Amino acid sequence: MSLLQAISYKDPAGFVVKLEDGYYRYIAPDYALEFDHLSESGLYQNLVEQELMIPHAEVLLDDKFPGYYKKIFPQQLAFISYPFEWSYAQWQQMLLAYTRINKLSLAHGMILKDASPYNFTFHNDKCVLIDTLSFSFYKDGDPWIAYRQFCEESLSPFLLMHYKDPLWSKLYRGSITGLPLPFVSSHLPFRTRFDVFCLIHIHLHSRFSNDKKDKSETTRQGLNKEKLNILFETIIKNVLAKKQPLLKNSIWDHYYENDIESEGYIIAKTEVITKWLAEIRPDVTIDLGANTGKFSRLASQFSKSVYAVESDAYCVDEIYKSNMQIKDNNVTSILADLADPSPGLGWHNEEKSPLLKRLKGEMVMALALIHHLCLSRNLPIPFVARLFSEMTTQYAIVEFVPKEDPKCKLLLQHKGDIFEYYTEEDFINSFEHHFRLIACHPFEKSLRKLFLWEKL
């Protein structure tokens, strides 16, 4: 077997590879001391118990990659989200998780050697470290070697999201190694130069970003453990103080309170979907166009895992914050636009996998969504039917909203009716190429209908 099949391969300490029964990580001999210290010092156990890092099991080495020190089998996560698929609150949680892990590591003589947000993901909306090889030894007087990377790749996007717009996180799709500090400094508001936190970590730091030796005080001089802990506490304090983005511009706020057709409609819709989900009980449900997560939480009662996919960053924040309050939450919120999903990125366009390749489940729900895809984004119904069939292995619950519906009329008022083939008949014919119709439920005093499909 060749290293060309590795999924994570840039760290000389080891790599991740997909084998027949899952993903494994191989540990290089040069990382043996660090890996053993992580395991034997109690740090690994501490991080796993606090749900800051995924657990792993050591397994017997084989001859697939001879010469490696150890082979481990990490907890297998069905979905890995990337930074450009996180909302503001999720970015904030990642920064807090990163600093907390560093503080715990310092107590065990270690520190995170890098600061890439790609080392983290969200599982059941808990931010967890997924890179077991991120740790290095630390002794008093050592510099914080990941400081520059932390400012460019983790802190900068968060500050741009806070002061400018949460949509700035999408820049990560075009720059997966972070944003140059001079660029960030020039785009932050002038008033941030009077904020000590932004001044030190972005504006002053940016002056040295083109100097290969990086003369910034934090990296040039070593810090003892006490001062480094104080620095991490300062970061935590400032990140927590930025509770939400300064710009709030969501058209979906209070959707279910203000924009639903009627209370009777939403009650009937809830009852039908509850009945169907209770009968099927899929392992993984994907709620497309999740809005504020009302039906994602409903699906969570009948599914092992739920992925709430929504294109509005503020709605994803609302879903995430709500999930954080639920014990044993099994919903993961994902910021994504189905009409413009995350592509394959990085080396060979395979370093970061496309969203549609990662997002799979036994059930897809698309409630009050198809008219937005077809009428607002001009996607033909056959395209949507094929997309849903590629995401699900078994079932789909799709709500059809006809052009005569008041919401559709609003969508069409400025563009005219150019959608000759957006009809219920076309909808059914398109989906029947991929699914078998199980049930259809119309609503009283509404033109909308719910369809339950089973994949062919």
Short mmCIF file of C-alpha atoms in Angstrom, two decimals:
data_model
loop_
_atom_site.label_atom_id
_atom_site.label_comp_id
_atom_site.label_asym_id
_atom_site.label_seq_id
_atom_site.Cartn_x
_atom_site.Cartn_y
_atom_site.Cartn_z
CA MET A 1 0.00 0.00 0.00
CA SER A 2 1.29 3.46 -0.93
CA LEU A 3 1.39 6.70 1.02
CA LEU A 4 -0.35 8.24 -1.99
CA GLN A 5 -3.55 6.81 -0.49
CA ALA A 6 -3.09 8.83 2.70
CA ILE A 7 -5.78 11.37 3.58
CA SER A 8 -3.75 13.41 6.06
CA TYR A 9 -0.12 13.42 5.03
CA LYS A 10 1.57 16.80 5.68
CA ASP A 11 2.69 16.07 9.25
CA PRO A 12 5.92 14.02 9.40
CA ALA A 13 4.74 12.69 12.78
CA GLY A 14 2.25 10.41 11.02
CA PHE A 15 -0.68 10.22 8.63
CA VAL A 16 -4.30 9.09 8.26
CA VAL A 17 -5.31 6.48 5.73
CA LYS A 18 -8.63 4.85 4.86
CA LEU A 19 -8.49 1.05 4.99
CA GLU A 20 -11.20 -1.52 4.37
CA ASP A 21 -12.97 -1.05 7.72
CA GLY A 22 -12.38 2.62 8.48
CA TYR A 23 -9.84 5.39 9.00
CA TYR A 24 -6.54 4.66 10.78
CA ARG A 25 -3.66 6.83 11.91
CA TYR A 26 -0.06 5.63 11.71
CA ILE A 27 2.47 7.11 14.16
CA ALA A 28 6.02 7.72 12.91
CA PRO A 29 8.99 6.61 15.07
CA ASP A 30 10.15 10.24 15.35
CA TYR A 31 6.94 11.05 17.24
CA ALA A 32 7.15 8.11 19.66
CA LEU A 33 8.24 10.14 22.72
CA GLU A 34 5.50 12.75 22.30
CA PHE A 35 2.81 10.15 21.64
CA ASP A 36 3.78 8.08 24.68
CA HIS A 37 3.88 11.16 26.89
CA LEU A 38 0.45 12.23 25.67
CA SER A 39 -0.92 8.80 26.60
CA GLU A 40 0.97 8.17 29.84
CA SER A 41 0.87 11.64 31.40
CA GLY A 42 -2.91 11.61 31.73
CA LEU A 43 -3.36 14.43 29.21
CA TYR A 44 -5.05 12.24 26.60
CA GLN A 45 -7.51 10.85 29.15
CA ASN A 46 -8.23 14.32 30.49
CA LEU A 47 -9.00 15.71 27.05
CA VAL A 48 -11.22 12.78 26.11
CA GLU A 49 -13.16 12.97 29.38
CA GLN A 50 -13.79 16.68 28.81
CA GLU A 51 -14.92 15.92 25.22
CA LEU A 52 -12.21 18.14 23.75
CA MET A 53 -10.58 15.39 21.67
CA ILE A 54 -11.82 12.25 19.96
CA PRO A 55 -10.73 8.98 21.58
CA HIS A 56 -8.75 6.28 19.84
CA ALA A 57 -7.75 2.65 20.34
CA GLU A 58 -4.29 1.24 19.72
CA VAL A 59 -4.39 -1.69 17.32
CA LEU A 60 -1.88 -4.23 16.13
CA LEU A 61 0.64 -2.94 13.58
CA ASP A 62 0.60 -4.59 10.18
CA ASP A 63 2.94 -4.71 7.19
CA LYS A 64 0.95 -2.21 5.11
CA PHE A 65 3.29 0.59 6.21
CA PRO A 66 6.44 -1.01 7.67
CA GLY A 67 8.66 0.94 10.00
CA TYR A 68 5.97 2.94 11.78
CA TYR A 69 5.83 3.12 15.57
CA LYS A 70 2.14 2.55 16.25
CA LYS A 71 -1.23 2.29 14.58
CA ILE A 72 -4.38 3.72 16.15
CA PHE A 73 -8.08 3.54 15.30
CA PRO A 74 -9.72 6.93 16.09
CA GLN A 75 -13.40 7.32 16.85
CA GLN A 76 -15.05 7.13 13.45
CA LEU A 77 -16.99 10.33 12.74
CA ALA A 78 -19.52 10.01 9.95
CA PHE A 79 -19.17 13.66 8.99
CA ILE A 80 -16.25 16.09 9.23
CA SER A 81 -17.15 19.76 8.86
CA TYR A 82 -14.66 22.38 7.70
CA PRO A 83 -14.14 25.95 8.98
CA PHE A 84 -15.99 27.57 6.06
CA GLU A 85 -19.02 25.47 7.09
CA TRP A 86 -19.11 26.95 10.61
CA SER A 87 -21.19 29.79 11.94
CA TYR A 88 -19.88 32.61 14.12
CA ALA A 89 -20.71 30.80 17.37
CA GLN A 90 -18.96 27.67 16.13
CA TRP A 91 -15.82 29.64 15.29
CA GLN A 92 -15.96 31.13 18.76
CA GLN A 93 -16.25 27.66 20.29
CA MET A 94 -13.28 26.42 18.27
CA LEU A 95 -11.10 29.25 19.61
CA LEU A 96 -12.18 28.47 23.15
CA ALA A 97 -11.53 24.74 22.67
CA TYR A 98 -8.08 25.49 21.26
CA THR A 99 -7.05 27.65 24.22
CA ARG A 100 -8.54 25.23 26.76
CA ILE A 101 -6.58 22.34 25.23
CA ASN A 102 -3.39 24.39 25.38
CA LYS A 103 -3.95 25.24 29.04
CA LEU A 104 -4.54 21.58 29.92
CA SER A 105 -1.50 20.58 27.85
CA LEU A 106 0.78 23.04 29.65
CA ALA A 107 -0.08 21.33 32.93
CA HIS A 108 1.31 18.11 31.44
CA GLY A 109 4.41 19.59 29.83
CA MET A 110 3.00 19.82 26.32
CA ILE A 111 1.47 22.37 23.93
CA LEU A 112 -0.29 22.29 20.57
CA LYS A 113 2.40 22.69 17.92
CA ASP A 114 0.05 24.17 15.33
CA ALA A 115 -3.15 26.18 15.23
CA SER A 116 -5.04 25.09 12.15
CA PRO A 117 -8.83 25.15 12.59
CA TYR A 118 -8.89 22.11 10.29
CA ASN A 119 -7.60 20.12 13.28
CA PHE A 120 -11.10 20.53 14.75
CA THR A 121 -14.59 19.53 13.76
CA PHE A 122 -18.07 19.54 15.28
CA HIS A 123 -19.61 16.26 16.41
CA ASN A 124 -23.10 16.57 17.89
CA ASP A 125 -22.21 20.28 17.93
CA LYS A 126 -19.31 19.77 20.34
CA CYS A 127 -16.01 21.14 19.06
CA VAL A 128 -13.42 18.34 19.20
CA LEU A 129 -9.76 18.03 18.24
CA ILE A 130 -9.32 15.29 15.64
CA ASP A 131 -5.53 15.49 15.18
CA THR A 132 -3.84 13.24 17.75
CA LEU A 133 -0.40 14.31 16.52
CA SER A 134 -0.81 18.03 17.28
CA PHE A 135 1.07 17.91 20.58
CA SER A 136 4.72 18.72 21.24
CA PHE A 137 6.81 19.07 24.39
CA TYR A 138 6.93 22.43 26.17
CA LYS A 139 9.34 23.75 28.74
CA ASP A 140 9.56 27.16 30.39
CA GLY A 141 11.20 29.68 28.10
CA ASP A 142 10.00 28.09 24.87
CA PRO A 143 8.25 30.41 22.40
CA TRP A 144 4.65 29.80 21.41
CA ILE A 145 5.56 28.33 18.05
CA ALA A 146 1.97 28.29 16.75
CA TYR A 147 1.29 31.96 17.53
CA ARG A 148 1.64 33.29 13.99
CA GLN A 149 -0.53 30.50 12.60
CA PHE A 150 -3.08 31.07 15.34
CA CYS A 151 -3.43 34.74 14.39
CA GLU A 152 -3.63 34.10 10.64
CA GLU A 153 -5.71 30.95 10.46
CA SER A 154 -7.91 30.99 13.57
CA LEU A 155 -8.19 34.45 15.11
CA SER A 156 -8.29 36.60 11.95
CA PRO A 157 -11.39 35.00 10.37
CA PHE A 158 -13.23 35.25 13.68
CA LEU A 159 -12.46 38.96 14.07
CA LEU A 160 -13.52 39.69 10.49
CA MET A 161 -16.75 37.81 11.13
CA HIS A 162 -17.33 39.82 14.30
CA TYR A 163 -16.54 43.31 13.01
CA LYS A 164 -17.60 42.98 9.37
CA ASP A 165 -19.89 40.08 8.46
CA PRO A 166 -20.15 36.34 9.29
CA LEU A 167 -19.90 35.63 5.56
CA TRP A 168 -16.18 36.43 5.76
CA SER A 169 -15.69 32.84 6.91
CA LYS A 170 -16.30 31.79 3.30
CA LEU A 171 -12.90 33.25 2.42
CA TYR A 172 -11.46 30.04 3.80
CA ARG A 173 -12.71 28.30 0.67
CA GLY A 174 -10.25 30.40 -1.29
CA SER A 175 -7.41 30.34 1.22
CA ILE A 176 -7.28 27.17 3.29
CA THR A 177 -4.01 28.23 4.92
CA GLY A 178 -5.43 31.39 6.44
CA LEU A 179 -5.41 35.08 5.65
CA PRO A 180 -2.28 37.27 5.54
CA LEU A 181 -2.21 39.59 8.53
CA PRO A 182 -1.70 42.78 6.47
CA PHE A 183 -4.85 41.89 4.53
CA VAL A 184 -6.81 41.33 7.74
CA SER A 185 -5.43 44.50 9.33
CA SER A 186 -6.45 46.60 6.33
CA HIS A 187 -10.01 45.23 6.34
CA LEU A 188 -10.78 45.51 10.03
CA PRO A 189 -12.48 48.79 11.04
CA PHE A 190 -10.17 51.63 12.05
CA ARG A 191 -11.56 51.60 15.58
CA THR A 192 -10.01 48.16 16.20
CA ARG A 193 -6.65 49.91 16.39
CA PHE A 194 -7.82 51.26 19.73
CA ASP A 195 -8.70 47.77 20.94
CA VAL A 196 -5.61 46.39 22.69
CA PHE A 197 -6.44 42.80 21.74
CA CYS A 198 -6.78 43.56 18.01
CA LEU A 199 -3.87 45.99 18.09
CA ILE A 200 -1.41 43.45 19.49
CA HIS A 201 -2.46 40.29 17.71
CA ILE A 202 -3.42 41.72 14.29
CA HIS A 203 -2.30 45.27 13.55
CA LEU A 204 1.13 45.30 15.20
CA HIS A 205 1.71 41.66 14.36
CA SER A 206 0.96 42.36 10.69
CA ARG A 207 3.94 44.73 10.46
CA PHE A 208 6.27 41.77 10.87
CA SER A 209 4.34 39.27 8.77
CA ASN A 210 6.68 39.63 5.82
CA ASP A 211 9.77 39.22 7.97
CA LYS A 212 10.87 35.58 7.80
CA LYS A 213 12.25 35.84 11.32
CA ASP A 214 8.94 37.28 12.60
CA LYS A 215 10.13 39.75 15.22
CA SER A 216 6.81 39.99 17.08
CA GLU A 217 7.34 39.97 20.82
CA THR A 218 5.19 36.92 21.46
CA THR A 219 7.19 34.66 19.15
CA ARG A 220 10.70 36.15 19.42
CA GLN A 221 10.93 35.72 23.17
CA GLY A 222 10.07 32.60 25.09
CA LEU A 223 7.36 32.61 27.72
CA ASN A 224 7.25 30.75 30.98
CA LYS A 225 4.23 28.64 31.74
CA GLU A 226 2.64 31.27 33.96
CA LYS A 227 2.84 34.04 31.35
CA LEU A 228 1.60 31.73 28.59
CA ASN A 229 -1.39 30.74 30.74
CA ILE A 230 -2.14 34.43 31.27
CA LEU A 231 -1.97 34.97 27.51
CA PHE A 232 -4.41 32.12 26.90
CA GLU A 233 -6.74 33.50 29.58
CA THR A 234 -6.63 36.89 27.87
CA ILE A 235 -7.57 35.29 24.56
CA ILE A 236 -10.46 33.42 26.19
CA LYS A 237 -11.72 36.62 27.84
CA ASN A 238 -11.63 38.63 24.61
CA VAL A 239 -13.20 35.89 22.49
CA LEU A 240 -16.03 35.43 25.00
CA ALA A 241 -16.62 39.20 25.08
CA LYS A 242 -17.44 39.13 21.38
CA LYS A 243 -20.73 37.33 21.93
CA GLN A 244 -22.18 37.86 18.48
CA PRO A 245 -21.33 39.54 15.17
CA LEU A 246 -21.94 43.27 15.10
CA LEU A 247 -23.88 42.93 11.84
CA LYS A 248 -27.20 41.11 12.13
CA ASN A 249 -28.96 40.72 8.80
CA SER A 250 -31.05 37.57 8.56
CA ILE A 251 -34.34 37.28 6.70
CA TRP A 252 -35.16 34.04 8.54
CA ASP A 253 -35.32 35.31 12.12
CA HIS A 254 -38.52 34.19 13.86
CA TYR A 255 -39.63 32.38 10.71
CA TYR A 256 -41.96 29.97 12.48
CA GLU A 257 -43.45 32.75 14.59
CA ASN A 258 -44.06 35.23 11.77
CA ASP A 259 -43.92 33.58 8.34
CA ILE A 260 -45.66 30.22 8.47
CA GLU A 261 -49.00 29.93 6.72
CA SER A 262 -51.00 29.10 9.84
CA GLU A 263 -50.69 27.43 13.21
CA GLY A 264 -52.84 24.57 11.94
CA TYR A 265 -50.46 24.02 9.04
CA ILE A 266 -47.40 23.72 11.26
CA ILE A 267 -49.20 21.42 13.72
CA ALA A 268 -50.37 19.10 10.92
CA LYS A 269 -46.93 19.15 9.31
CA THR A 270 -45.30 18.22 12.62
CA GLU A 271 -47.74 15.36 13.16
CA VAL A 272 -47.19 13.85 9.70
CA ILE A 273 -43.40 14.08 9.85
CA THR A 274 -43.39 12.65 13.37
CA LYS A 275 -45.45 9.68 12.18
CA TRP A 276 -43.17 8.98 9.20
CA LEU A 277 -39.93 9.33 11.16
CA ALA A 278 -41.25 7.14 13.99
CA GLU A 279 -42.02 4.39 11.50
CA ILE A 280 -38.69 4.57 9.64
CA ARG A 281 -36.25 5.56 12.44
CA PRO A 282 -33.26 6.29 10.17
CA ASP A 283 -29.75 6.17 11.60
CA VAL A 284 -28.79 9.49 9.99
CA THR A 285 -31.22 12.21 8.95
CA ILE A 286 -30.13 15.19 6.86
CA ASP A 287 -32.39 18.21 7.30
CA LEU A 288 -31.79 20.44 4.27
CA GLY A 289 -32.78 24.07 4.68
CA ALA A 290 -33.09 23.52 8.41
CA ASN A 291 -33.91 27.16 9.19
CA THR A 292 -33.85 27.47 12.99
CA GLY A 293 -33.73 23.71 13.53
CA LYS A 294 -37.32 23.00 14.58
CA PHE A 295 -37.61 19.86 12.46
CA SER A 296 -33.98 18.88 13.00
CA ARG A 297 -34.76 18.58 16.71
CA LEU A 298 -37.90 16.63 15.87
CA ALA A 299 -35.85 14.23 13.73
CA SER A 300 -33.30 13.85 16.54
CA GLN A 301 -35.91 11.94 18.58
CA PHE A 302 -36.01 9.18 15.94
CA SER A 303 -32.45 9.24 14.53
CA LYS A 304 -29.04 8.42 15.92
CA SER A 305 -27.58 11.52 14.25
CA VAL A 306 -29.03 14.56 12.50
CA TYR A 307 -27.24 17.03 10.23
CA ALA A 308 -28.98 20.40 10.13
CA VAL A 309 -27.87 22.07 6.88
CA GLU A 310 -28.70 25.75 6.47
CA SER A 311 -27.31 28.56 4.29
CA ASP A 312 -28.17 31.42 6.66
CA ALA A 313 -25.28 31.95 9.11
CA TYR A 314 -27.53 33.47 11.75
CA CYS A 315 -29.91 30.53 11.66
CA VAL A 316 -27.00 28.13 12.06
CA ASP A 317 -25.92 30.16 15.09
CA GLU A 318 -29.41 29.76 16.53
CA ILE A 319 -29.42 26.01 15.91
CA TYR A 320 -25.95 25.62 17.41
CA LYS A 321 -26.70 27.67 20.53
CA SER A 322 -29.92 25.73 21.07
CA ASN A 323 -28.12 22.41 20.66
CA MET A 324 -25.54 23.44 23.24
CA GLN A 325 -28.30 23.58 25.85
CA ILE A 326 -29.52 20.03 25.19
CA LYS A 327 -28.05 17.12 27.11
CA ASP A 328 -26.95 14.25 24.86
CA ASN A 329 -27.57 16.39 21.79
CA ASN A 330 -27.24 14.43 18.52
CA VAL A 331 -27.71 17.29 16.04
CA THR A 332 -24.75 18.80 14.17
CA SER A 333 -25.33 22.16 12.47
CA ILE A 334 -23.68 22.87 9.11
CA LEU A 335 -23.45 26.18 7.26
CA ALA A 336 -23.82 25.35 3.58
CA ASP A 337 -25.55 26.52 0.42
CA LEU A 338 -26.87 23.60 -1.62
CA ALA A 339 -26.75 25.68 -4.79
CA ASP A 340 -23.07 26.45 -4.09
CA PRO A 341 -21.74 23.58 -1.94
CA SER A 342 -18.17 23.34 -0.70
CA PRO A 343 -15.96 21.88 -3.47
CA GLY A 344 -12.90 19.70 -3.18
CA LEU A 345 -9.96 21.87 -2.11
CA GLY A 346 -6.23 21.72 -1.51
CA TRP A 347 -3.71 19.37 -3.05
CA HIS A 348 -5.14 17.52 -6.07
CA ASN A 349 -8.54 18.97 -5.06
CA GLU A 350 -8.73 16.06 -2.60
CA GLU A 351 -7.12 17.44 0.55
CA LYS A 352 -10.51 18.76 1.64
CA SER A 353 -13.39 16.61 0.45
CA PRO A 354 -16.47 18.14 -1.27
CA LEU A 355 -19.50 18.64 0.96
CA LEU A 356 -21.73 16.44 -1.19
CA LYS A 357 -19.26 13.57 -0.86
CA ARG A 358 -19.25 13.87 2.95
CA LEU A 359 -22.98 14.43 3.47
CA LYS A 360 -24.77 11.05 3.39
CA GLY A 361 -27.67 9.57 5.36
CA GLU A 362 -30.61 7.17 5.35
CA MET A 363 -33.13 10.03 5.28
CA VAL A 364 -33.17 13.43 3.60
CA MET A 365 -35.74 16.02 4.65
CA ALA A 366 -36.37 19.07 2.46
CA LEU A 367 -39.22 21.03 4.00
CA ALA A 368 -40.36 24.26 2.33
CA LEU A 369 -37.08 24.27 0.41
CA ILE A 370 -37.63 23.13 -3.15
CA HIS A 371 -39.26 26.39 -4.28
CA HIS A 372 -36.20 28.32 -3.08
CA LEU A 373 -33.88 26.06 -5.05
CA CYS A 374 -35.99 26.06 -8.20
CA LEU A 375 -37.56 29.53 -8.27
CA SER A 376 -34.90 31.60 -6.50
CA ARG A 377 -31.79 29.77 -7.72
CA ASN A 378 -33.21 28.61 -11.09
CA LEU A 379 -32.40 24.93 -10.56
CA PRO A 380 -34.51 22.51 -12.65
CA ILE A 381 -36.54 20.03 -10.62
CA PRO A 382 -34.73 16.98 -12.15
CA PHE A 383 -31.44 18.38 -10.81
CA VAL A 384 -32.89 18.66 -7.31
CA ALA A 385 -34.34 15.15 -7.46
CA ARG A 386 -30.95 13.73 -8.46
CA LEU A 387 -29.18 15.69 -5.71
CA PHE A 388 -31.50 14.33 -3.01
CA SER A 389 -31.13 10.79 -4.35
CA GLU A 390 -27.34 11.07 -4.13
CA MET A 391 -27.51 12.16 -0.48
CA THR A 392 -29.86 9.50 0.83
CA THR A 393 -29.50 5.75 0.81
CA GLN A 394 -33.16 5.04 1.62
CA TYR A 395 -35.79 7.76 2.09
CA ALA A 396 -36.66 11.39 1.42
CA ILE A 397 -39.38 13.62 2.84
CA VAL A 398 -39.94 16.52 0.45
CA GLU A 399 -42.46 19.33 0.71
CA PHE A 400 -43.72 20.67 -2.60
CA VAL A 401 -44.72 24.34 -2.66
CA PRO A 402 -46.56 25.27 -5.91
CA LYS A 403 -46.21 28.58 -7.74
CA GLU A 404 -49.67 29.62 -6.54
CA ASP A 405 -48.45 29.59 -2.92
CA PRO A 406 -48.11 33.14 -1.44
CA LYS A 407 -44.40 32.60 -0.73
CA CYS A 408 -43.76 31.55 -4.31
CA LYS A 409 -45.59 34.60 -5.60
CA LEU A 410 -43.23 36.77 -3.55
CA LEU A 411 -40.24 34.98 -5.08
CA LEU A 412 -41.59 35.52 -8.59
CA GLN A 413 -42.82 39.10 -8.30
CA HIS A 414 -39.62 40.65 -9.64
CA LYS A 415 -38.56 37.99 -12.15
CA GLY A 416 -41.83 36.83 -13.65
CA ASP A 417 -43.01 33.28 -14.18
CA ILE A 418 -40.28 31.79 -16.34
CA PHE A 419 -40.64 28.34 -14.81
CA GLU A 420 -42.96 26.43 -17.12
CA TYR A 421 -41.78 23.09 -15.78
CA TYR A 422 -42.18 23.87 -12.09
CA THR A 423 -45.42 21.99 -11.45
CA GLU A 424 -46.50 19.20 -9.15
CA GLU A 425 -46.69 16.86 -12.12
CA ASP A 426 -43.11 17.67 -13.12
CA PHE A 427 -42.04 17.30 -9.49
CA ILE A 428 -43.53 13.81 -9.21
CA ASN A 429 -42.20 12.70 -12.61
CA SER A 430 -38.67 13.91 -11.78
CA PHE A 431 -38.55 12.22 -8.39
CA GLU A 432 -39.97 8.97 -9.78
CA HIS A 433 -36.74 8.55 -11.76
CA HIS A 434 -34.95 7.99 -8.44
CA PHE A 435 -37.65 7.14 -5.86
CA ARG A 436 -40.86 5.25 -5.31
CA LEU A 437 -43.71 7.28 -3.83
CA ILE A 438 -44.76 5.89 -0.44
CA ALA A 439 -47.20 8.54 0.78
CA CYS A 440 -48.52 12.01 0.00
CA HIS A 441 -50.17 14.33 2.52
CA PRO A 442 -52.01 17.52 1.51
CA PHE A 443 -52.79 20.25 4.06
CA GLU A 444 -56.13 21.88 4.74
CA LYS A 445 -56.29 25.53 3.68
CA SER A 446 -52.87 25.22 2.05
CA LEU A 447 -51.59 24.38 -1.42
CA ARG A 448 -48.52 22.64 -0.03
CA LYS A 449 -48.06 18.87 0.11
CA LEU A 450 -45.67 16.51 1.88
CA PHE A 451 -44.25 13.54 -0.06
CA LEU A 452 -42.52 10.48 1.40
CA TRP A 453 -40.21 8.81 -1.09
CA GLU A 454 -38.25 5.55 -0.96
CA LYS A 455 -35.10 5.31 -3.07
CA LEU A 456 -35.18 2.86 -5.97
#
